[in-house]
Short mmCIF file of C-alpha atoms in Angstrom, two decimals:
data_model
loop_
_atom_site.label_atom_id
_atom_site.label_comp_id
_atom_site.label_asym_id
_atom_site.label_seq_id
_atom_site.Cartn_x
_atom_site.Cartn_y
_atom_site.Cartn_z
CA UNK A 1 -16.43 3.75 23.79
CA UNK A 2 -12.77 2.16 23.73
CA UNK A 3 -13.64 0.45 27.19
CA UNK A 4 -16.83 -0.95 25.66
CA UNK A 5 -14.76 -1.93 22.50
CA UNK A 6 -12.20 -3.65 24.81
CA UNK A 7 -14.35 -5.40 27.07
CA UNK A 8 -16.09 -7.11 24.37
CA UNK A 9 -13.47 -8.32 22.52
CA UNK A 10 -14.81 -12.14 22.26
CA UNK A 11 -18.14 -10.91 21.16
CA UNK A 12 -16.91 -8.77 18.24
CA UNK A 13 -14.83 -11.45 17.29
CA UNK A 14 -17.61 -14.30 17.23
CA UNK A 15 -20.42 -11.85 15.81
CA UNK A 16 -18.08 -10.68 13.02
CA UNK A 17 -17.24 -14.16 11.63
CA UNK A 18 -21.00 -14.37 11.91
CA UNK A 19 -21.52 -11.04 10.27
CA UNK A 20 -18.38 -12.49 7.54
CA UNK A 21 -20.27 -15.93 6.67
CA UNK A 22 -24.23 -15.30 7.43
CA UNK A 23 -24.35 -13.29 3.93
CA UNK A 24 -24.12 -15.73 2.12
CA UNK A 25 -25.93 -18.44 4.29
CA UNK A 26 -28.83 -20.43 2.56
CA UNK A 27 -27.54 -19.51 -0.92
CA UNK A 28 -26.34 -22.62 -3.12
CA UNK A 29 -23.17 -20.07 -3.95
CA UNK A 30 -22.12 -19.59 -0.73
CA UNK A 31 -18.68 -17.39 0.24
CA UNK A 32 -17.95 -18.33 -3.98
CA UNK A 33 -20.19 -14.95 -4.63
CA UNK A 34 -17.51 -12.90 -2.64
CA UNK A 35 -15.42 -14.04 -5.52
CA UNK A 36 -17.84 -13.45 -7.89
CA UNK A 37 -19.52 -10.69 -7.35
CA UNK A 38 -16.60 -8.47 -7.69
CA UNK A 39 -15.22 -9.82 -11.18
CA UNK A 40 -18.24 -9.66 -12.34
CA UNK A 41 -18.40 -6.26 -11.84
CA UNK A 42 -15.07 -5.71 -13.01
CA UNK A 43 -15.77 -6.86 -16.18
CA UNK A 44 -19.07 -4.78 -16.46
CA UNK A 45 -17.22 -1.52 -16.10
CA UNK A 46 -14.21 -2.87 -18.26
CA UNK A 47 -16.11 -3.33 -20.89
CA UNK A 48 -18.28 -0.46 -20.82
CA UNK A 49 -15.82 2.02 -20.30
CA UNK A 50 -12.20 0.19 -21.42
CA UNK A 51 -13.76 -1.80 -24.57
CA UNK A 52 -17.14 0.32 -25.94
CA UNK A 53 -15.76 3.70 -24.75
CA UNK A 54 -12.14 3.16 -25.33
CA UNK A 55 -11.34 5.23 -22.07
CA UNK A 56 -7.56 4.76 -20.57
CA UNK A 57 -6.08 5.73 -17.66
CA UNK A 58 -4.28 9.09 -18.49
CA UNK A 59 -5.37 8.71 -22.66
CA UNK A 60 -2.48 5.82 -22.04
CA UNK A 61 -1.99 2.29 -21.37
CA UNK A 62 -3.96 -1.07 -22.18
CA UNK A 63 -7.21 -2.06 -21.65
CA UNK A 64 -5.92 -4.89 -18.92
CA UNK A 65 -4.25 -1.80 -17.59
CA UNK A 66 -7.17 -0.10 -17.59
CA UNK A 67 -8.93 -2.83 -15.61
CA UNK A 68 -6.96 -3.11 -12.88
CA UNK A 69 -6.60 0.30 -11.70
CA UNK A 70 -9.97 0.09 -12.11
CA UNK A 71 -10.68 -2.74 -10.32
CA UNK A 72 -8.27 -1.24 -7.53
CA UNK A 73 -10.64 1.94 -7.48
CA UNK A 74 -13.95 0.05 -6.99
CA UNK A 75 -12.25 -2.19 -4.06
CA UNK A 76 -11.92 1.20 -1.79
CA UNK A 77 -15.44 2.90 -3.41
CA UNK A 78 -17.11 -0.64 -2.72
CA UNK A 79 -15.88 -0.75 0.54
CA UNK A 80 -17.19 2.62 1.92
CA UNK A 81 -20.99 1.94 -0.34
CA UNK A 82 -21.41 -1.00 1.76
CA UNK A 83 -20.89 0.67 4.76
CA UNK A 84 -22.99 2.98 3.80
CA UNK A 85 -25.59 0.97 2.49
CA UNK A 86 -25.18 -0.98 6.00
CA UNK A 87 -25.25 1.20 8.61
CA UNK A 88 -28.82 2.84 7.85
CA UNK A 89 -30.50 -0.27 9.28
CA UNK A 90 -28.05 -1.67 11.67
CA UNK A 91 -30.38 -0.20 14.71
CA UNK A 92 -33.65 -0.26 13.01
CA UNK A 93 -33.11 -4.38 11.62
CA UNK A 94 -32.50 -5.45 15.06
CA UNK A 95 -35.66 -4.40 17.32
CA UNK A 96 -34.73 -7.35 19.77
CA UNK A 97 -31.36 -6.01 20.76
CA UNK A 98 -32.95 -2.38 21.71
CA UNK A 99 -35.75 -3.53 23.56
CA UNK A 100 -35.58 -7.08 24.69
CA UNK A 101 -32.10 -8.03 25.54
CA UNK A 102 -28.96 -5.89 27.29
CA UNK A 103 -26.58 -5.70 24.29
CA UNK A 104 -23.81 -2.84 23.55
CA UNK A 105 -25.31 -1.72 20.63
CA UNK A 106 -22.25 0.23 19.98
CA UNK A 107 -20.67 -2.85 18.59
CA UNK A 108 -23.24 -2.94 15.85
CA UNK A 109 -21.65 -0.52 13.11
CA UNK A 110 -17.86 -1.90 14.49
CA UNK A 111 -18.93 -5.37 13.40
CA UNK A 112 -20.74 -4.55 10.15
CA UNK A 113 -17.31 -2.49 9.08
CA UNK A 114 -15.27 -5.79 9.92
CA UNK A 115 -17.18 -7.67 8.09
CA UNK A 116 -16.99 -5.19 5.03
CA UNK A 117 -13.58 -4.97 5.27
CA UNK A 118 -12.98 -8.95 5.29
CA UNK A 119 -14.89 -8.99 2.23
CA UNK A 120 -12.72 -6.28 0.51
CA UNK A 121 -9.43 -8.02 1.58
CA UNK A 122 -11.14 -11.18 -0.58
CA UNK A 123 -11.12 -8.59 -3.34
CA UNK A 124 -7.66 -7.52 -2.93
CA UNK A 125 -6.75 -11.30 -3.06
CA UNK A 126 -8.79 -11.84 -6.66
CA UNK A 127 -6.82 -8.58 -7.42
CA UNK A 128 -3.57 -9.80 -6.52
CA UNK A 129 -4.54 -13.23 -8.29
CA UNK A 130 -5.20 -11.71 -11.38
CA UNK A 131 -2.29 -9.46 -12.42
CA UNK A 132 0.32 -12.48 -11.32
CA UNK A 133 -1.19 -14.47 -13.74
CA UNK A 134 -1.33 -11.89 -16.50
CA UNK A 135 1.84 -9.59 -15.53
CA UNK A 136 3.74 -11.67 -13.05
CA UNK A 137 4.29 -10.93 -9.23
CA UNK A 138 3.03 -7.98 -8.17
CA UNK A 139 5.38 -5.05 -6.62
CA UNK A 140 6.25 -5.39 -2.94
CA UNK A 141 4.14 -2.20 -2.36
CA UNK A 142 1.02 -4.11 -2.05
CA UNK A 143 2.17 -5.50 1.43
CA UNK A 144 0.88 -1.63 2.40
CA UNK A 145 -2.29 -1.92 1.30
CA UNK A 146 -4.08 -2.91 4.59
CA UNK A 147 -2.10 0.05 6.10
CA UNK A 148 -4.32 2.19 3.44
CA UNK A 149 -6.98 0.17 4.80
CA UNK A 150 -6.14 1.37 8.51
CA UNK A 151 -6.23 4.89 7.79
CA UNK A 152 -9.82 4.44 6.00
CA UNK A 153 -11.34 2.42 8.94
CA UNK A 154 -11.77 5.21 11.44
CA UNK A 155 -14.40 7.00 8.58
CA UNK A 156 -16.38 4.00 7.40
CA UNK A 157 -16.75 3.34 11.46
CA UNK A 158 -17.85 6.82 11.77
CA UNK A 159 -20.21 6.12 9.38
CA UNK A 160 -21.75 3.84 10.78
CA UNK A 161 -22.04 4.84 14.24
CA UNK A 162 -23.51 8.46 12.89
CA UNK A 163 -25.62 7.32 10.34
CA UNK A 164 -27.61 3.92 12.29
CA UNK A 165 -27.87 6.53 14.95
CA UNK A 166 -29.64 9.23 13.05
CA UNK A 167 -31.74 6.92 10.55
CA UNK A 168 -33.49 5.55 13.89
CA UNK A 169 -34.76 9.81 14.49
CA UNK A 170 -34.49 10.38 10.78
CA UNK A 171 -36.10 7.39 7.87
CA UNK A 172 -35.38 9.40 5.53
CA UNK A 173 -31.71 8.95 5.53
CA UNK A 174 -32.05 5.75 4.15
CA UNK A 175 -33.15 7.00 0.74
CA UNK A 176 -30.32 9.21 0.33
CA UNK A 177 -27.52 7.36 1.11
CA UNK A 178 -28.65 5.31 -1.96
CA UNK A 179 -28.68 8.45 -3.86
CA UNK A 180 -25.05 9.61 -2.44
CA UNK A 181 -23.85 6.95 -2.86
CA UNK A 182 -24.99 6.43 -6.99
CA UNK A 183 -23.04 10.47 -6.91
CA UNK A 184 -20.07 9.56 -5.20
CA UNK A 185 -19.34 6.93 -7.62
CA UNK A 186 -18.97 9.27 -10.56
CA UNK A 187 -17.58 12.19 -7.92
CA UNK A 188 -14.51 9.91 -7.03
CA UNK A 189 -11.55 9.26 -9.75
CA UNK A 190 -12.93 5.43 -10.05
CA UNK A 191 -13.26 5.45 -13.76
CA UNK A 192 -10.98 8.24 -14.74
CA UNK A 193 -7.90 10.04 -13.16
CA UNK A 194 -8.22 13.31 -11.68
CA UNK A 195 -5.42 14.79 -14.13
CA UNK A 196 -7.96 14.46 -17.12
CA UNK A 197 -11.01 15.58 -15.22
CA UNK A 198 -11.15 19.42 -16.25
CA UNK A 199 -9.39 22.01 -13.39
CA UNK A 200 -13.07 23.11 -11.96
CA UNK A 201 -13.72 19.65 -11.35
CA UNK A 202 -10.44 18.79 -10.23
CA UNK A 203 -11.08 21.01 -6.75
CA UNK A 204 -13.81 19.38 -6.54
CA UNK A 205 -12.40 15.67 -6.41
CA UNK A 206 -9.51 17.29 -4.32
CA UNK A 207 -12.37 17.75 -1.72
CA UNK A 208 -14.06 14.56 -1.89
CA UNK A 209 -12.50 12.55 1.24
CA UNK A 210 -12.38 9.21 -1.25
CA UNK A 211 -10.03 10.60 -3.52
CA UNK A 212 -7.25 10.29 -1.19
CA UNK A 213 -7.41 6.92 -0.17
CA UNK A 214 -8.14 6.03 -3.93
CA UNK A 215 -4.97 7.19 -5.01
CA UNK A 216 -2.62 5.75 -2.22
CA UNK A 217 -4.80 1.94 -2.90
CA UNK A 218 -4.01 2.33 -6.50
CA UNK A 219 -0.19 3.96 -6.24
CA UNK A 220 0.84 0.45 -3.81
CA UNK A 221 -1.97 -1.71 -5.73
CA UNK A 222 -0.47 -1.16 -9.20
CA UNK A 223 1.81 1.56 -9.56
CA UNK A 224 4.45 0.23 -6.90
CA UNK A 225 5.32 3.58 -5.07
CA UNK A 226 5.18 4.12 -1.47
CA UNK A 227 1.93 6.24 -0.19
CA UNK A 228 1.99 9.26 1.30
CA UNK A 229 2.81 8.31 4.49
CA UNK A 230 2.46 11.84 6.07
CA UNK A 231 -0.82 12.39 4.05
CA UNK A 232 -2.06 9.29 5.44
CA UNK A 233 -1.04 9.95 9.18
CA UNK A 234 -2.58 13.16 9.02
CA UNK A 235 -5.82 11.49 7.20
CA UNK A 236 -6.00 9.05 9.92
CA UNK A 237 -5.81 11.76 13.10
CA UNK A 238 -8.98 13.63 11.12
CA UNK A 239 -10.86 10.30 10.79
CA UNK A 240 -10.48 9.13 14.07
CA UNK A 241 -11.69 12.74 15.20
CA UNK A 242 -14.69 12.20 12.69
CA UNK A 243 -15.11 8.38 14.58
CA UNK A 244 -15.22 9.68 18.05
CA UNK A 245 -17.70 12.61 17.38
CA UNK A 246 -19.70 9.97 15.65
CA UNK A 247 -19.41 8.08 18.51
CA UNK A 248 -20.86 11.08 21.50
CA UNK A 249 -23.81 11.35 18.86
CA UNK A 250 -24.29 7.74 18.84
CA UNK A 251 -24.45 7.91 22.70
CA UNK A 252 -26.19 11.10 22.67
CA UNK A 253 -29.21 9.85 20.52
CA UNK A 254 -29.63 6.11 22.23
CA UNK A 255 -31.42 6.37 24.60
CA UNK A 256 -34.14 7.52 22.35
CA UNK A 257 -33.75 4.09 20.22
CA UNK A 258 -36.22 1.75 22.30
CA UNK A 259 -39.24 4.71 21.55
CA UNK A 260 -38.62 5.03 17.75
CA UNK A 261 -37.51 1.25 16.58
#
């Protein structure tokens, strides 16, 4: 797989800036709904939960507090539900490359989580954006946020090399990542912090693999502490164990691809 990866560096690198701008393509908004999209949302959830519900972070802190840690949160849990969203058709949306052409379709999931993670960095940049102008510069810490990134990558490419494998044997799998990913959303200390969640619920969070990353985004993002960089080290080795098994099944179930799509 790493041979594959390295041979064909020019063609990720040309098919993700395709991947990055054909989103958009043919909409009057363009790359502007990168920008847009994600404030909008922010102010959604800020004003359910910060304004209507009166929730804070901890039972403390402002409502523009409240939104960026927020915001912070949904950057990582947006990340991995596009991924996810992604990879169940990333095989089954592109007939021509199975059957007509000689293409490493191993690259497919790769380029799809590139182009996911371009799009958060645009988020981290509205982030950024938005707390200089309403609190000043932001702490140094957030220089480490595209390390937290790096130790995230290896599962959301896992992801997608398992799951565009096994929706090609298995359709179903595309109506439940919709449905895992609607739970995960409310599973993963996005709109509340794992301290007020009661201590049932709090092992269960501990075990959700989001949680982690989460915490380290939000502790550089906003709280300006170092991560765990142990934690994250040993987050990254089980990932990238996760990636390459994801990878042998990818390889195990192709050749089966050109029957089923």
């Amino acid at each position: 797989m790493l041979s594959v990866l390295r041979l064909n560096r020019s063609l990720i690198y040309e098919l993700t800036k395709r991947e990055f701008s054909g989103r958009y393509r043919g909409s009057f908004g363009g790359v502007i709904w990168s920008f847009a999209q994600p404030l909008f949302l922010l102010c959604v959830y800020t004003i359910a939960f910060g304004l209507i519900l009166k929730t804070r972070w901890g039972y403390s802190g402002s409502t523009l507090d409240y939104a960026f840690i927020l915001f912070a949160g949904l950057i990582i849990f947006n990340l991995f539900s596009d991924c996810l969203a992604k990879s169940v058709h990333l095989i089954t949306a592109n007939p021509n490359f199975v059957k007509k052409i000689v293409f490493p379709l191993e690259l497919l999931p790769l380029i799809s989580t590139l182009g996911a993670v371009m799009h958060s960095m645009i988020a981290i940049f509205i982030w950024i954006a938005g707390y200089t102008i309403i609190n000043g510069m932001p702490h140094a810490s957030v220089l480490l946020a595209p390390l937290v990134l790096t130790s995230f990558f290896p599962v959301l490419l896992g992801i997608g090399w398992l799951l565009s494998a096994a929706a090609v044997v298995v359709r179903d799998i595309g109506q439940l990542t919709g449905m895992i990913s609607h739970t995960l959303l409310f599973l993963t200390p996005i709109f509340y912090s794992v301290e007020t969640a009661p201590p049932p619920i709090q092992h269960l969070l501990a075990a959700n693999p989001l949680t982690f990353i989460v915490n380290q985004f939000r502790a550089v993002m906003f709280y300006g502490s170092l991560p765990d960089f142990a934690g994250m080290a040993l987050y990254f080795v089980v990932a990238s164990i996760f990636a390459w098994l994801s990878s042998l099944a990818f390889a195990k179930l192709r050749p089966v691809f050109a029957d089923l799509v």
